[in-house]
XYZ file of C-alpha atoms in Angstrom:
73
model
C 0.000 0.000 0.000
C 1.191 3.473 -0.878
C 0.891 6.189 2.149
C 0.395 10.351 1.887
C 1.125 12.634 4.415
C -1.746 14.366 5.144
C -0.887 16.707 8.218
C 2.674 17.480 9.894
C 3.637 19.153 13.111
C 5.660 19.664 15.641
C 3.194 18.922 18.968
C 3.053 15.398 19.106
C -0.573 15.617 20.625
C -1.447 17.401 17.437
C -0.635 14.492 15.329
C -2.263 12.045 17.777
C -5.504 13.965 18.369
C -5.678 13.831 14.355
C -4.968 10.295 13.644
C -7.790 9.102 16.454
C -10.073 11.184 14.602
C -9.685 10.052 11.316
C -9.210 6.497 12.502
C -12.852 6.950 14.304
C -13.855 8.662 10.809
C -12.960 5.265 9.271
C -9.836 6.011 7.531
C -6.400 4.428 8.754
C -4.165 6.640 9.765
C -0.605 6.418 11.353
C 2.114 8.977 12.813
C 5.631 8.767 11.456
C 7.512 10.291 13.695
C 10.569 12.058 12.540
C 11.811 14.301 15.632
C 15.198 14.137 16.334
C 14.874 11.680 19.705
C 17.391 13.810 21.986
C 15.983 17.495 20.393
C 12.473 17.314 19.586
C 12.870 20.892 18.293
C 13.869 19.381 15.333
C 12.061 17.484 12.801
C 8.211 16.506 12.476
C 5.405 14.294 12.989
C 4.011 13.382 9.673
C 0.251 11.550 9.981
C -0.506 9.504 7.025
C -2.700 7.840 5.399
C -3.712 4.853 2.735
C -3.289 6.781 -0.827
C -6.943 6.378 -1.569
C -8.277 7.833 1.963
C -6.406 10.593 1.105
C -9.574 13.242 -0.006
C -11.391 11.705 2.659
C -8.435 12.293 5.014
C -8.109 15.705 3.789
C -11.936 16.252 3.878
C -12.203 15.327 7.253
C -9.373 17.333 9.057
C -10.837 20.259 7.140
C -13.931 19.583 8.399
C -12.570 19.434 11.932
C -10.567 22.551 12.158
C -13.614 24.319 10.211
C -15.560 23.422 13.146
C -13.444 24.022 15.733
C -12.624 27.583 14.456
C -16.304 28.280 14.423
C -16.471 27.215 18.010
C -13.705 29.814 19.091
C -15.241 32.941 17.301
């Protein structure tokens, strides 16, 4: 199977928060994580995805910060 990054950052909780979403959305999702172990300043946490739950992926998390930005204005 081929993955796609669909989301990177720095804040590990980011990428985890993310990936339980999708995965309760139905779409696979894992976090590579590519931090330098001793400085985590460095480096990211890429969450990825099967290449054909990519639009859904990508539909989803825009879905969710959509929301969530509504909910802080």
């Amino acid at each position: 199977n081929d993955w796609v990054c669909v989301f990177e950052s720095h804040l590990p909780w980011q990428a985890e928060l993310n990936r339980v979403y999708l995965e309760e959305n139905g779409v696979p999702a894992i976090v590579l994580n590519q931090q330098d172990s001793s400085y985590q300043v460095f480096g990211t946490l890429r969450l990825l995805v099967p290449a054909n739950d990519q639009l859904t992926a990508e539909a989803l998390l825009l879905a969710k910060e959509m929301n969530m930005n509504n909910l802080t204005q």
